[in-house]
Coordinates of C-alpha atoms in Angstrom, one line a residue:
M1 CA -41.3 52.3 -12.5
D2 CA -39.0 52.3 -9.5
Y3 CA -36.1 54.6 -10.4
S4 CA -34.6 54.1 -6.9
K5 CA -33.3 50.7 -8.1
I6 CA -30.8 52.5 -10.4
K7 CA -27.4 51.7 -8.9
L8 CA -24.6 52.9 -11.3
E9 CA -21.9 51.5 -9.0
N10 CA -18.1 51.2 -9.3
E11 CA -17.2 54.0 -11.6
R12 CA -14.2 53.3 -13.9
N13 CA -12.4 56.4 -12.8
S14 CA -9.4 55.1 -10.8
H15 CA -7.0 56.3 -13.6
V16 CA -8.2 59.9 -13.5
T17 CA -8.8 62.7 -11.1
K18 CA -12.6 63.3 -11.3
R19 CA -13.5 67.0 -11.4
L20 CA -16.7 68.9 -11.6
N21 CA -18.0 69.8 -15.1
R22 CA -21.0 72.1 -15.5
L23 CA -20.5 73.0 -19.1
N24 CA -22.9 72.2 -21.9
T25 CA -21.8 70.3 -25.0
W26 CA -20.8 73.3 -27.0
K27 CA -18.7 74.9 -24.2
F28 CA -17.2 71.5 -23.4
F29 CA -16.2 71.1 -27.1
K30 CA -14.6 74.6 -27.1
V31 CA -12.6 73.7 -24.0
I32 CA -11.1 70.5 -25.4
Y33 CA -10.6 72.2 -28.8
R34 CA -8.6 75.0 -27.1
E35 CA -6.7 72.8 -24.7
N36 CA -5.9 69.8 -27.0
I37 CA -6.5 70.9 -30.6
W38 CA -4.0 68.4 -32.2
R39 CA -5.0 65.5 -30.0
M40 CA -8.6 66.3 -30.7
F41 CA -8.0 66.1 -34.5
G42 CA -6.1 62.9 -34.0
Y43 CA -9.0 61.4 -32.1
N44 CA -11.4 62.6 -34.7
F45 CA -9.4 60.9 -37.5
L46 CA -9.4 57.7 -35.5
M47 CA -13.2 57.8 -35.4
V48 CA -13.4 58.7 -39.1
I49 CA -11.2 55.6 -39.9
C50 CA -13.8 53.5 -38.1
L51 CA -16.6 55.0 -40.3
M52 CA -14.5 54.9 -43.5
P53 CA -15.5 51.3 -44.6
I54 CA -19.2 52.3 -44.6
F55 CA -18.5 55.2 -46.9
V56 CA -16.4 53.1 -49.2
V57 CA -19.2 50.6 -49.6
L58 CA -21.7 53.4 -50.3
L59 CA -19.3 54.8 -53.0
L60 CA -19.0 51.3 -54.6
A61 CA -22.7 50.9 -54.6
G62 CA -23.2 54.3 -56.3
Y63 CA -20.5 53.5 -58.9
Q64 CA -22.1 50.1 -59.6
Q65 CA -25.5 51.8 -60.3
T66 CA -23.7 54.3 -62.6
L67 CA -22.2 51.5 -64.6
L68 CA -25.6 49.8 -64.9
Q69 CA -27.2 53.0 -66.2
Q70 CA -24.5 53.5 -68.8
S71 CA -25.0 49.9 -70.0
L72 CA -28.6 50.5 -70.8
P73 CA -29.7 51.5 -74.3
V74 CA -30.7 55.1 -74.9
L75 CA -33.8 55.6 -77.1
N76 CA -33.4 57.7 -80.3
S77 CA -29.6 57.8 -80.0
F78 CA -27.2 57.3 -82.9
G79 CA -25.9 53.8 -83.5
F80 CA -27.2 50.4 -82.3
S81 CA -29.3 51.8 -79.4
T82 CA -32.1 53.3 -81.5
G83 CA -34.6 50.6 -80.7
A84 CA -36.7 50.1 -77.6
W85 CA -35.7 47.5 -75.0
I86 CA -38.6 45.3 -74.0
N87 CA -39.1 45.1 -70.2
L88 CA -36.4 47.6 -69.6
D89 CA -38.0 48.9 -66.5
M90 CA -38.3 45.5 -65.0
Y91 CA -34.7 44.6 -65.8
Y92 CA -33.4 47.8 -64.3
A93 CA -35.4 47.4 -61.1
T94 CA -34.3 43.9 -60.7
E95 CA -30.6 44.8 -61.1
I96 CA -30.9 47.7 -58.7
H97 CA -32.6 45.5 -56.1
K98 CA -29.8 42.9 -56.4
S99 CA -27.1 45.6 -56.1
N100 CA -28.8 47.1 -53.1
M101 CA -29.1 43.8 -51.3
F102 CA -25.5 42.9 -51.9
Y103 CA -24.1 46.2 -50.9
G104 CA -26.5 46.3 -48.0
W105 CA -25.0 43.2 -46.5
M106 CA -21.6 44.6 -47.2
T107 CA -22.5 47.7 -45.3
V108 CA -23.6 45.6 -42.3
V109 CA -20.3 43.8 -42.3
S110 CA -18.2 47.0 -42.8
S111 CA -20.1 48.7 -39.9
M112 CA -18.6 46.3 -37.4
L113 CA -15.6 48.6 -37.1
V114 CA -18.0 51.2 -35.5
T115 CA -17.7 49.0 -32.4
V116 CA -14.5 50.9 -31.6
I117 CA -16.5 54.2 -31.4
L118 CA -19.1 52.7 -29.1
S119 CA -16.5 51.4 -26.7
G120 CA -13.2 53.3 -27.0
G121 CA -14.7 56.5 -28.4
F122 CA -17.2 56.7 -25.5
A123 CA -14.3 56.1 -23.0
V124 CA -12.3 59.0 -24.4
I125 CA -15.2 61.4 -24.0
R126 CA -15.8 60.0 -20.5
D127 CA -12.3 60.7 -19.3
A128 CA -12.3 64.1 -21.0
F129 CA -15.5 65.0 -19.3
W130 CA -14.0 64.3 -16.0
T131 CA -10.6 65.9 -16.5
G132 CA -11.2 68.6 -19.1
K133 CA -8.5 67.4 -21.4
L134 CA -8.1 64.7 -24.0
S135 CA -4.5 64.3 -23.0
A136 CA -5.0 63.9 -19.3
V137 CA -4.4 60.2 -19.5
G138 CA -3.8 59.8 -23.2
V139 CA -6.2 59.1 -26.0
F140 CA -4.9 55.6 -26.7
K141 CA -5.0 54.7 -23.0
S142 CA -8.6 55.7 -22.8
L143 CA -9.4 53.9 -26.0
G144 CA -7.8 50.7 -24.7
K145 CA -9.6 50.9 -21.4
G146 CA -12.9 51.5 -23.2
I147 CA -12.5 48.6 -25.6
K148 CA -11.5 46.3 -22.8
A149 CA -14.5 47.3 -20.7
N150 CA -17.2 47.5 -23.4
I151 CA -16.2 45.6 -26.5
L152 CA -18.9 42.9 -26.1
Y153 CA -21.7 45.3 -25.4
A154 CA -20.6 47.6 -28.3
F155 CA -20.3 44.7 -30.8
V156 CA -23.8 43.3 -30.0
T157 CA -25.2 46.8 -30.1
N158 CA -23.6 47.6 -33.4
A159 CA -24.8 44.3 -34.9
I160 CA -28.4 44.8 -33.8
I161 CA -28.5 48.4 -35.0
S162 CA -27.0 47.7 -38.5
L163 CA -29.2 44.7 -39.0
S164 CA -32.3 46.6 -37.9
V165 CA -31.6 49.4 -40.4
F166 CA -31.0 47.0 -43.2
G167 CA -34.0 44.9 -42.2
I168 CA -36.3 47.8 -42.3
Y169 CA -35.1 48.7 -45.8
A170 CA -35.4 45.1 -47.0
F171 CA -38.9 44.9 -45.6
Y172 CA -39.9 48.1 -47.4
T173 CA -38.6 47.0 -50.7
W174 CA -40.3 43.7 -50.4
L175 CA -43.8 45.1 -49.4
R176 CA -43.7 48.2 -51.7
P177 CA -44.7 46.4 -54.9
I178 CA -47.6 44.6 -53.1
V179 CA -49.3 47.4 -51.1
L180 CA -47.6 50.8 -51.2
W181 CA -49.5 52.4 -48.3
A182 CA -49.0 49.4 -46.0
A183 CA -45.3 49.5 -46.8
I184 CA -45.1 53.2 -45.8
V185 CA -47.1 52.7 -42.6
C186 CA -45.2 49.7 -41.5
T187 CA -41.9 51.3 -42.2
V188 CA -42.8 54.4 -40.1
V189 CA -43.9 52.1 -37.2
L190 CA -40.7 50.0 -37.5
A191 CA -38.6 53.1 -37.6
I192 CA -40.1 54.4 -34.4
I193 CA -39.6 51.1 -32.6
A194 CA -36.0 51.0 -33.9
L195 CA -35.4 54.5 -32.5
F196 CA -36.3 53.4 -29.0
V197 CA -34.2 50.2 -29.4
V198 CA -31.2 52.2 -30.5
T199 CA -31.7 54.7 -27.7
Y200 CA -31.7 51.8 -25.2
L201 CA -28.6 50.2 -26.7
M202 CA -26.7 53.5 -26.7
I203 CA -27.6 54.0 -23.0
L204 CA -26.4 50.5 -22.3
C205 CA -23.0 51.1 -24.0
S206 CA -22.6 54.4 -22.0
V207 CA -23.5 52.7 -18.7
S208 CA -21.1 49.7 -19.3
V209 CA -18.2 51.9 -20.4
T210 CA -18.6 54.1 -17.3
Y211 CA -19.5 51.6 -14.6
K212 CA -18.3 48.2 -13.7
Q213 CA -21.4 46.2 -13.0
S214 CA -23.0 42.8 -13.7
V215 CA -24.7 42.3 -17.1
K216 CA -28.1 42.1 -15.3
Q217 CA -27.6 45.4 -13.5
N218 CA -26.4 47.2 -16.6
L219 CA -29.5 46.1 -18.5
S220 CA -31.7 47.1 -15.6
D221 CA -30.1 50.5 -15.1
S222 CA -30.2 51.3 -18.8
W223 CA -33.8 50.4 -19.0
R224 CA -34.8 52.7 -16.2
L225 CA -32.5 55.5 -17.4
M226 CA -34.2 55.4 -20.8
W227 CA -37.6 56.1 -19.3
L228 CA -36.3 58.5 -16.7
N229 CA -35.4 61.0 -19.4
V230 CA -37.1 59.5 -22.4
L231 CA -37.6 62.8 -24.4
P232 CA -34.1 64.2 -23.8
N233 CA -32.6 60.8 -24.7
L234 CA -34.5 60.7 -28.0
I235 CA -33.6 64.3 -28.8
H236 CA -29.9 63.9 -28.1
L237 CA -29.8 60.7 -30.1
V238 CA -31.4 62.5 -33.1
L239 CA -29.0 65.4 -32.7
A240 CA -26.1 63.0 -32.6
L241 CA -27.2 61.3 -35.9
I242 CA -27.8 64.6 -37.8
P243 CA -24.5 64.3 -39.8
I244 CA -25.8 61.1 -41.4
A245 CA -29.0 62.7 -42.5
L246 CA -27.1 65.8 -43.8
Y247 CA -24.8 63.5 -45.8
F248 CA -27.7 62.2 -47.9
V249 CA -29.2 65.7 -48.1
F250 CA -26.1 67.2 -49.6
Q251 CA -25.1 64.1 -51.6
N252 CA -26.0 65.6 -55.0
S253 CA -25.7 69.3 -54.2
M254 CA -23.1 72.0 -54.5
L255 CA -22.6 71.9 -50.7
Q256 CA -21.4 68.3 -50.7
Q257 CA -17.7 69.1 -50.8
L258 CA -17.9 71.7 -48.1
F259 CA -19.9 69.3 -45.9
L260 CA -17.4 66.5 -46.5
I261 CA -14.6 68.8 -45.3
V262 CA -16.4 69.6 -42.1
L263 CA -17.3 66.0 -41.7
I264 CA -13.7 65.0 -42.0
M265 CA -12.6 67.6 -39.5
F266 CA -15.2 67.1 -36.8
G267 CA -17.6 64.3 -38.0
G268 CA -15.8 61.5 -36.3
L269 CA -15.9 62.9 -32.8
Y270 CA -19.4 64.5 -33.1
F271 CA -21.5 61.5 -32.3
P272 CA -19.6 60.3 -29.2
L273 CA -19.2 63.8 -28.0
V274 CA -22.9 64.7 -28.2
W275 CA -24.2 61.4 -26.9
Q276 CA -21.7 60.6 -24.2
T277 CA -21.7 64.2 -22.8
H278 CA -25.4 63.9 -22.4
M279 CA -25.1 60.6 -20.6
M280 CA -22.3 61.9 -18.3
K281 CA -24.6 64.7 -17.2
T282 CA -27.3 62.1 -16.6
F283 CA -24.9 60.0 -14.5
A284 CA -24.0 63.1 -12.5
L285 CA -27.6 63.2 -11.2
F286 CA -26.8 60.0 -9.3
H287 CA -23.1 60.6 -8.5
P288 CA -22.5 64.3 -8.3
V289 CA -19.0 65.6 -8.0
E290 CA -18.5 67.5 -4.7
V291 CA -17.4 71.1 -5.2
K292 CA -14.1 72.1 -3.7
K293 CA -14.8 75.2 -1.6
K294 CA -13.1 78.3 -3.0
K295 CA -14.6 81.2 -0.9
Q296 CA -14.9 81.0 2.9
S297 CA -17.0 83.2 5.1
K298 CA -16.1 84.2 8.7
Q299 CA -17.7 82.1 11.4
P300 CA -19.9 84.3 13.6
L301 CA -19.3 84.2 17.3
P302 CA -21.9 82.5 19.5
A303 CA -24.4 84.7 21.2
E304 CA -23.0 84.0 24.7
E305 CA -19.5 84.9 23.7
A306 CA -20.7 88.1 22.0
V307 CA -22.6 89.2 25.2
A308 CA -19.6 88.4 27.4
E309 CA -17.3 90.4 25.2
Q310 CA -19.6 93.4 25.3
E311 CA -19.7 93.2 29.2
Q312 CA -16.0 93.5 29.4
S313 CA -14.9 96.8 30.9
E314 CA -13.0 99.3 29.0
P315 CA -9.9 99.2 31.3
A316 CA -9.7 95.5 31.0
K317 CA -9.6 95.7 27.2
K318 CA -6.8 98.4 27.3
A319 CA -4.8 96.2 29.7
K320 CA -4.4 93.5 27.2
G321 CA -2.5 95.9 25.0
K322 CA -0.8 95.1 21.8
K323 CA -0.3 91.4 22.8
S324 CA -4.1 90.8 22.9
K325 CA -4.5 92.5 19.5
S326 CA -1.8 90.5 17.9
V327 CA -3.3 87.2 19.3
K328 CA -6.7 88.2 18.1
S329 CA -5.4 88.9 14.6
V330 CA -3.8 85.5 14.4
E331 CA -6.9 83.8 15.6
E332 CA -9.0 85.5 13.0
T333 CA -6.8 84.0 10.2
V334 CA -7.2 80.4 11.4
E335 CA -9.7 78.4 9.4
T336 CA -12.0 76.1 11.3
P337 CA -14.0 73.2 10.0
A338 CA -17.2 75.2 10.5
V339 CA -15.8 77.8 8.2
Q340 CA -15.2 75.2 5.5
E341 CA -18.7 73.8 5.9
T342 CA -20.4 77.2 5.4
A343 CA -18.3 78.0 2.3
E344 CA -19.9 79.2 -0.9
A345 CA -19.8 76.7 -3.7
D346 CA -21.8 78.8 -6.2
A347 CA -18.8 80.8 -7.2
I348 CA -17.6 77.8 -9.2
A349 CA -20.5 77.8 -11.6
G350 CA -20.0 81.4 -12.5
S351 CA -22.3 82.9 -15.2
E352 CA -22.3 81.7 -18.8
E353 CA -18.6 82.3 -19.2
D354 CA -16.3 79.4 -20.1
A355 CA -15.6 77.9 -16.7
Y356 CA -12.5 76.2 -17.9
A357 CA -10.9 79.6 -18.6
Q358 CA -10.7 80.3 -14.9
P359 CA -7.1 80.1 -13.6
D360 CA -7.9 77.6 -10.8
A361 CA -10.1 75.4 -13.0
D362 CA -13.1 76.2 -10.9
A363 CA -15.4 74.3 -13.2
Y364 CA -13.4 71.2 -12.8
D365 CA -12.7 70.9 -9.0
T366 CA -11.2 67.8 -7.6
E367 CA -13.6 65.3 -6.0
E368 CA -13.2 65.1 -2.2
N369 CA -12.6 61.8 -0.7
K370 CA -15.7 60.0 0.5
D371 CA -15.9 58.4 3.9

């Protein structure tokens, strides 16, 4: 595959001052948490609101199943429910299947609001990654620009993902009564295929929200970017989806309430933060931010000038007197273009300390104008 065809042109960064970010996801989160704690919680709640319809449908589905179980007769109980109900298992399975199909379609419809996360949510993290603050241009301004730039990509992506998940479940429930082992094998294969499809669509949304290109170029760049770092892409997607898996793990446990509190506080921003930060670091491989020079070294004199200076006689040097010394001291303080070109840029990265904590924002240096 020819990766040189990846263009990633026309960054959507005219409204921000692009600065260097060398922080990992955790340190980046600590910076925006420290700098913009209230705006961060506000952004998190906006993302939670987009996920809320899905959880409401899931709660209604669970409540419906509880009512169904309570309506069934209990064997050996007091009253009219002492007898056995013929074909009770078949009736219960049929009702559960109907309920799951109905609320499954309801979940697909309710998930359409997640489109805001895949467009506006990604744009907020994009601007924060470049500026170091959620409030640099405003959360709502970033949301609006992201929705305007990426709404169609995000809507199609969201529809394909939700229908794929529901389709795999429907296929499994249809094939399981026929051949159980075939249903399991086919479900695993379809899940692996869906994982790659979701990865590609997530990359497509990140590309379209960050760069202004044609649809053909976005599709082409996203395809090549997926295979360029296929393993890191899959790993970060799985990491970004961990809260969904934990929700079902803790659903009937004592840790459910604690997990819900954490989910409400940080769950909304977790997915766009983890995924979009990973993609922004990938984009930086193709369009690195130039480092603003902080330390400058003195320019060594040419060899000929050094020899000529050594050949000067001692009386001639004394004749210059204080005037020559003062002129020399002034000349030493003048910065030349060669001094700037040989400056040390590695001081910006530092060690493993939080680069944002530096007073001059060394980790976020302004991008120099390109010719």
